[in-house]
Coordinates of N, CA and C and ligand atoms in Angstrom, one line a residue:
X60 N 69.3 -41.5 24.3 CA 69.0 -41.8 25.6 C 69.0 -40.6 26.5
X61 N 68.0 -40.4 27.3 CA 67.9 -39.2 28.2 C 68.4 -39.5 29.6
X62 N 68.5 -38.4 30.4 CA 68.9 -38.5 31.7 C 67.8 -38.2 32.7
X63 N 67.9 -38.9 33.9 CA 66.9 -38.6 34.9 C 67.6 -37.9 36.0
X64 N 67.1 -36.7 36.4 CA 67.7 -35.9 37.5 C 66.7 -35.8 38.6
X65 N 67.1 -36.1 39.8 CA 66.2 -36.0 40.9 C 66.9 -35.0 41.9
X66 N 66.5 -33.7 41.7 CA 67.2 -32.6 42.4 C 66.4 -32.1 43.6
X67 N 67.1 -31.9 44.7 CA 66.4 -31.3 45.8 C 67.2 -30.3 46.6
X68 N 66.6 -29.2 47.0 CA 67.3 -28.2 47.8 C 68.0 -28.8 49.0
X69 N 69.2 -28.4 49.2 CA 70.0 -29.0 50.3 C 69.5 -28.6 51.7
X70 N 68.7 -27.5 51.7 CA 68.2 -27.1 53.0 C 66.7 -27.5 53.3
X71 N 65.8 -27.3 52.3 CA 64.4 -27.6 52.6 C 63.8 -28.8 51.9
X72 N 64.5 -29.3 50.9 CA 64.0 -30.4 50.2 C 63.1 -30.2 49.0
X73 N 62.8 -28.9 48.7 CA 62.1 -28.6 47.5 C 62.8 -29.1 46.3
X74 N 62.1 -29.6 45.3 CA 62.9 -30.0 44.2 C 62.1 -30.5 43.0
X75 N 62.7 -31.2 42.1 CA 62.1 -31.7 40.9 C 62.7 -33.0 40.5
X76 N 61.9 -33.9 40.0 CA 62.4 -35.1 39.3 C 62.1 -34.9 37.8
X77 N 63.2 -34.7 37.1 CA 63.0 -34.3 35.7 C 63.7 -35.3 34.7
X78 N 63.1 -35.7 33.7 CA 63.7 -36.4 32.6 C 64.2 -35.4 31.6
X79 N 65.5 -35.4 31.3 CA 66.0 -34.5 30.3 C 66.5 -35.2 29.1
X80 N 66.7 -34.5 28.0 CA 67.2 -35.1 26.8 C 66.1 -35.8 26.0
X81 N 66.5 -36.8 25.2 CA 65.5 -37.4 24.3 C 65.5 -38.9 24.5
X82 N 64.3 -39.5 24.2 CA 64.2 -41.0 24.2 C 64.5 -41.6 22.8
X83 N 64.5 -42.9 22.8 CA 64.7 -43.6 21.5 C 63.8 -43.3 20.4
X84 N 62.5 -43.0 20.8 CA 61.5 -42.7 19.7 C 61.5 -41.3 19.2
X85 N 62.4 -40.4 19.8 CA 62.4 -39.0 19.5 C 63.2 -38.6 18.3
X86 N 63.1 -39.3 17.2 CA 63.7 -38.9 16.0 C 63.0 -37.7 15.5
X87 N 63.6 -36.8 14.7 CA 62.9 -35.7 14.2 C 61.6 -36.1 13.4
X88 N 61.7 -37.3 12.7 CA 60.6 -37.7 11.9 C 59.4 -38.0 12.9
X89 N 59.7 -38.6 14.0 CA 58.6 -38.9 14.9 C 58.0 -37.6 15.6
X90 N 58.9 -36.8 16.1 CA 58.5 -35.7 17.0 C 57.9 -34.6 16.1
X91 N 58.4 -34.3 15.0 CA 58.0 -33.1 14.2 C 57.1 -33.4 13.0
X92 N 56.9 -34.7 12.7 CA 56.0 -35.0 11.5 C 54.6 -35.3 12.0
X93 N 54.5 -35.7 13.2 CA 53.2 -36.1 13.7 C 52.8 -35.1 14.8
X94 N 51.7 -34.4 14.6 CA 51.3 -33.3 15.5 C 51.0 -33.9 16.9
X95 N 50.4 -35.1 16.9 CA 50.0 -35.6 18.2 C 51.2 -35.9 19.1
X96 N 52.3 -36.4 18.5 CA 53.5 -36.7 19.3 C 54.0 -35.4 19.9
X97 N 54.1 -34.3 19.1 CA 54.6 -33.0 19.5 C 53.7 -32.5 20.6
X98 N 52.4 -32.6 20.4 CA 51.4 -32.1 21.3 C 51.6 -32.7 22.7
X99 N 51.8 -34.0 22.7 CA 52.0 -34.7 24.0 C 53.3 -34.1 24.7
X100 N 54.2 -33.7 24.0 CA 55.5 -33.2 24.6 C 55.3 -31.8 25.1
X101 N 54.7 -30.9 24.3 CA 54.6 -29.5 24.6 C 53.4 -29.2 25.4
X102 N 52.3 -30.1 25.3 CA 51.1 -29.9 26.0 C 50.5 -28.5 25.8
X103 N 50.5 -28.1 24.6 CA 50.0 -26.7 24.3 C 49.6 -26.7 22.8
X104 N 48.3 -26.7 22.5 CA 47.9 -26.7 21.1 C 48.4 -25.6 20.3
X105 N 48.5 -24.4 20.8 CA 49.0 -23.3 20.1 C 50.4 -23.5 19.6
X106 N 51.3 -24.0 20.5 CA 52.7 -24.2 20.2 C 52.8 -25.3 19.1
X107 N 52.0 -26.4 19.3 CA 52.1 -27.4 18.3 C 51.6 -27.0 16.9
X108 N 50.5 -26.2 16.9 CA 50.0 -25.7 15.6 C 51.0 -24.8 14.9
X109 N 51.5 -23.9 15.7 CA 52.5 -22.9 15.2 C 53.7 -23.6 14.6
X110 N 54.2 -24.6 15.4 CA 55.4 -25.4 14.9 C 55.1 -26.1 13.6
X111 N 54.0 -26.8 13.5 CA 53.6 -27.5 12.2 C 53.6 -26.5 11.1
X112 N 53.0 -25.3 11.4 CA 52.9 -24.3 10.3 C 54.2 -23.8 9.9
X113 N 55.1 -23.5 10.8 CA 56.5 -23.1 10.4 C 57.3 -24.1 9.7
X114 N 57.1 -25.4 10.0 CA 57.8 -26.5 9.3 C 57.3 -26.6 7.9
X115 N 56.0 -26.4 7.6 CA 55.5 -26.4 6.2 C 56.1 -25.2 5.5
X116 N 56.5 -24.2 6.2 CA 57.1 -23.0 5.5 C 58.6 -23.2 5.4
X117 N 59.1 -24.3 5.7 CA 60.6 -24.6 5.4 C 61.5 -24.3 6.6
X118 N 60.9 -24.0 7.8 CA 61.8 -23.8 8.9 C 62.5 -25.1 9.3
X119 N 63.7 -25.0 9.9 CA 64.4 -26.2 10.2 C 64.6 -26.4 11.7
X120 N 64.7 -27.6 12.1 CA 64.7 -28.0 13.6 C 66.2 -28.0 14.1
X121 N 66.4 -27.4 15.2 CA 67.8 -27.5 15.8 C 68.1 -28.9 16.2
X122 N 69.4 -29.2 16.5 CA 69.7 -30.6 16.8 C 69.6 -30.9 18.3
X123 N 69.6 -29.9 19.1 CA 69.6 -30.3 20.6 C 68.3 -30.1 21.2
X124 N 67.2 -30.5 20.5 CA 65.9 -30.5 21.1 C 65.8 -31.6 22.2
X125 N 64.9 -31.5 23.1 CA 64.7 -32.5 24.1 C 64.1 -31.9 25.4
X126 N 63.8 -32.8 26.3 CA 63.3 -32.3 27.6 C 64.4 -31.5 28.3
X127 N 64.0 -30.5 29.0 CA 65.0 -29.6 29.7 C 64.4 -29.1 31.0
X128 N 65.2 -28.7 31.9 CA 64.8 -28.1 33.1 C 64.6 -26.6 32.9
X129 N 63.4 -26.1 33.3 CA 63.1 -24.7 33.2 C 62.8 -24.2 34.6
X130 N 63.0 -22.9 34.7 CA 62.5 -22.2 35.9 C 61.8 -20.9 35.6
X131 N 61.0 -20.5 36.5 CA 60.4 -19.2 36.3 C 61.4 -18.2 36.8
X132 N 61.8 -17.2 36.0 CA 62.8 -16.2 36.4 C 62.3 -15.2 37.5
X133 N 61.0 -15.3 37.8 CA 60.4 -14.4 38.8 C 60.3 -15.1 40.1
X134 N 59.7 -16.3 40.2 CA 59.6 -16.9 41.5 C 60.4 -18.2 41.7
X135 N 61.1 -18.6 40.6 CA 62.1 -19.7 40.6 C 61.6 -21.1 40.8
X136 N 60.3 -21.3 40.6 CA 59.7 -22.7 40.6 C 60.3 -23.4 39.4
X137 N 60.5 -24.7 39.6 CA 61.1 -25.6 38.6 C 60.1 -26.4 37.8
X138 N 60.4 -26.6 36.5 CA 59.5 -27.3 35.6 C 60.4 -28.1 34.6
X139 N 59.7 -29.2 34.1 CA 60.3 -30.0 33.1 C 59.5 -29.8 31.8
X140 N 60.2 -29.2 30.8 CA 59.5 -28.8 29.6 C 60.3 -29.3 28.4
X141 N 59.6 -29.3 27.2 CA 60.2 -29.8 26.0 C 60.8 -28.6 25.2
X142 N 62.1 -28.6 25.0 CA 62.8 -27.5 24.3 C 63.1 -27.8 22.9
X143 N 62.9 -26.9 22.0 CA 63.4 -27.0 20.6 C 63.5 -25.6 20.1
X144 N 64.1 -25.5 18.9 CA 64.2 -24.2 18.3 C 64.0 -24.5 16.8
X145 N 63.3 -23.6 16.1 CA 63.1 -23.6 14.7 C 63.8 -22.4 14.0
X146 N 64.5 -22.7 12.9 CA 65.2 -21.6 12.3 C 64.6 -21.4 10.9
X147 N 64.3 -20.2 10.5 CA 63.9 -19.9 9.2 C 64.2 -18.4 8.9
X148 N 63.2 -17.7 8.4 CA 63.4 -16.2 8.3 C 63.6 -15.6 9.6
X149 N 63.1 -16.2 10.7 CA 63.3 -15.8 12.0 C 63.5 -17.0 12.9
X150 N 63.7 -16.9 14.2 CA 63.8 -18.0 15.1 C 62.5 -18.2 15.9
X151 N 62.2 -19.5 16.2 CA 61.0 -19.8 17.0 C 61.4 -20.7 18.1
X152 N 61.0 -20.4 19.3 CA 61.2 -21.3 20.5 C 59.9 -21.4 21.2
X153 N 59.5 -22.5 21.7 CA 58.2 -22.6 22.5 C 58.4 -21.7 23.8
X154 N 57.3 -21.0 24.1 CA 57.3 -20.2 25.3 C 56.3 -20.7 26.2
X155 N 56.8 -21.1 27.4 CA 55.9 -21.7 28.4 C 55.7 -20.7 29.5
X156 N 54.4 -20.4 29.9 CA 54.2 -19.5 31.0 C 54.2 -20.2 32.3
X157 N 54.7 -19.5 33.3 CA 54.7 -20.0 34.7 C 53.2 -20.1 35.1
X158 N 52.8 -21.3 35.7 CA 51.4 -21.4 36.1 C 51.1 -20.5 37.3
X159 N 52.1 -20.0 38.0 CA 51.8 -19.2 39.2 C 51.7 -17.7 38.8
X160 N 52.6 -17.2 37.9 CA 52.7 -15.8 37.7 C 52.7 -15.4 36.2
X161 N 52.6 -16.4 35.3 CA 52.5 -16.2 33.9 C 53.8 -15.6 33.2
X162 N 54.9 -15.5 34.0 CA 56.2 -15.1 33.4 C 56.7 -16.2 32.5
X163 N 57.3 -15.9 31.4 CA 57.8 -17.0 30.5 C 59.0 -17.7 31.2
X164 N 58.8 -19.0 31.2 CA 59.9 -19.9 31.8 C 61.2 -19.8 31.0
X165 N 62.3 -20.0 31.7 CA 63.6 -19.9 31.0 C 64.3 -21.2 31.3
X166 N 65.2 -21.6 30.3 CA 65.9 -22.9 30.5 C 67.1 -22.7 31.5
X167 N 67.3 -23.8 32.2 CA 68.4 -23.8 33.2 C 69.5 -24.8 32.7
X168 N 70.7 -24.6 33.2 CA 71.8 -25.5 32.9 C 72.6 -25.7 34.2
X169 N 73.3 -26.8 34.3 CA 74.1 -27.1 35.5 C 75.3 -26.3 35.7
X170 N 75.5 -25.9 36.9 CA 76.7 -25.1 37.3 C 77.4 -25.7 38.5
X171 N 78.6 -25.3 38.7 CA 79.3 -25.9 39.9 C 78.8 -25.4 41.2
X172 N 78.6 -26.3 42.2 CA 78.3 -25.9 43.5 C 79.4 -26.2 44.4
X173 N 79.2 -26.4 45.7 CA 80.2 -26.8 46.6 C 80.3 -28.4 46.4
X174 N 81.3 -29.0 47.0 CA 81.5 -30.5 46.7 C 80.2 -31.2 47.1
X175 N 79.8 -32.1 46.2 CA 78.6 -32.9 46.3 C 77.3 -32.2 46.2
X176 N 77.3 -30.9 45.9 CA 76.1 -30.2 45.6 C 76.2 -29.5 44.2
X177 N 75.0 -29.2 43.7 CA 75.0 -28.6 42.4 C 74.2 -27.3 42.4
X178 N 74.5 -26.4 41.5 CA 73.7 -25.2 41.3 C 73.2 -25.2 39.9
X179 N 72.2 -24.4 39.7 CA 71.6 -24.2 38.3 C 71.7 -22.8 38.0
X180 N 72.0 -22.5 36.7 CA 71.9 -21.1 36.3 C 71.1 -21.0 35.0
X181 N 70.7 -19.8 34.6 CA 69.9 -19.6 33.4 C 70.8 -19.6 32.2
X182 N 70.4 -20.4 31.2 CA 71.2 -20.6 30.0 C 71.6 -19.3 29.3
X183 N 70.6 -18.4 29.2 CA 70.9 -17.1 28.5 C 71.3 -16.0 29.4
X184 N 71.4 -16.2 30.7 CA 71.9 -15.2 31.6 C 72.9 -15.8 32.5
X185 N 74.2 -15.9 32.0 CA 75.2 -16.7 32.8 C 75.4 -16.2 34.2
X186 N 75.0 -15.0 34.5 CA 75.3 -14.5 35.9 C 74.1 -14.8 36.8
X187 N 73.0 -15.3 36.2 CA 71.8 -15.5 37.0 C 71.7 -16.9 37.5
X188 N 71.8 -17.1 38.8 CA 71.7 -18.4 39.4 C 70.3 -18.7 39.9
X189 N 69.9 -19.9 39.8 CA 68.6 -20.3 40.4 C 68.8 -20.3 42.0
X190 N 67.7 -19.9 42.7 CA 67.7 -20.2 44.1 C 66.3 -20.8 44.5
X191 N 66.2 -21.4 45.6 CA 65.0 -22.1 46.0 C 63.9 -21.2 46.3
X192 N 62.7 -21.5 45.7 CA 61.5 -20.6 45.9 C 61.0 -20.7 47.3
X193 N 61.4 -21.7 48.0 CA 60.8 -21.9 49.4 C 61.7 -21.3 50.5
X194 N 63.1 -21.4 50.3 CA 64.0 -21.0 51.4 C 65.1 -20.1 50.9
X195 N 65.3 -19.9 49.6 CA 66.3 -18.9 49.1 C 67.7 -19.5 49.0
X196 N 67.9 -20.8 49.4 CA 69.2 -21.5 49.3 C 69.4 -21.7 47.8
X197 N 70.7 -21.8 47.4 CA 71.0 -22.0 45.9 C 71.7 -23.3 45.6
X198 N 71.7 -24.3 46.5 CA 72.3 -25.5 46.2 C 71.4 -26.7 46.2
X199 N 71.6 -27.7 45.3 CA 70.8 -28.8 45.2 C 71.6 -30.1 45.4
X200 N 70.9 -31.1 45.9 CA 71.5 -32.5 46.0 C 70.9 -33.3 44.8
X201 N 71.8 -34.0 44.2 CA 71.2 -35.0 43.2 C 71.0 -36.3 43.9
X202 N 69.7 -36.6 44.1 CA 69.3 -37.8 44.9 C 69.5 -39.1 44.2
X203 N 69.3 -39.0 42.9 CA 69.4 -40.2 42.1 C 69.8 -39.7 40.7
X204 N 70.5 -40.6 40.0 CA 70.8 -40.2 38.6 C 70.7 -41.5 37.8
X205 N 70.1 -41.4 36.6 CA 70.0 -42.6 35.8 C 69.7 -42.2 34.4
X206 N 69.4 -43.1 33.6 CA 69.0 -42.9 32.2 C 67.6 -43.4 31.9
X207 N 67.1 -42.8 30.9 CA 65.7 -43.3 30.4 C 65.8 -43.4 28.9
X208 N 64.9 -44.3 28.3 CA 64.8 -44.3 26.9 C 63.4 -44.5 26.5
Ligands
LIG23 ZN1 64.9 -24.7 49.8
LIG24 ZN1 56.4 -17.6 38.2

């Protein structure tokens, strides 16, 4: 079961409504055996083709795949993208370009903000916090929280 996050900047309201995690139908058999299913999730033929190719070469899927919140490390716009990783002779992760500036989007994780507010930081750069692309503020309100399947 996945989570629904409805996050908005506490100052200007910029935000994202994102489903994270995986749904009931997202078993590895469904997601990674059928190219169409994967293609719907990644919305990129090149990524889907490359993934199918690596799987036939014996690459293995990580366990924590699912929808995740991404941001552009350059302009900080937020996106909801499908994350996974394949391991074989090397590692493979889908790379999504920012539609505004083409920089590769990076995954975000939740960090502590002030009471009743949340912050986001980049998974691979613990010191780098997200800030709002519209106003520069770095805190978000969670407007609604729920589950999806
Ligand atoms: Zn803002
Ligand atoms: Zn960008």
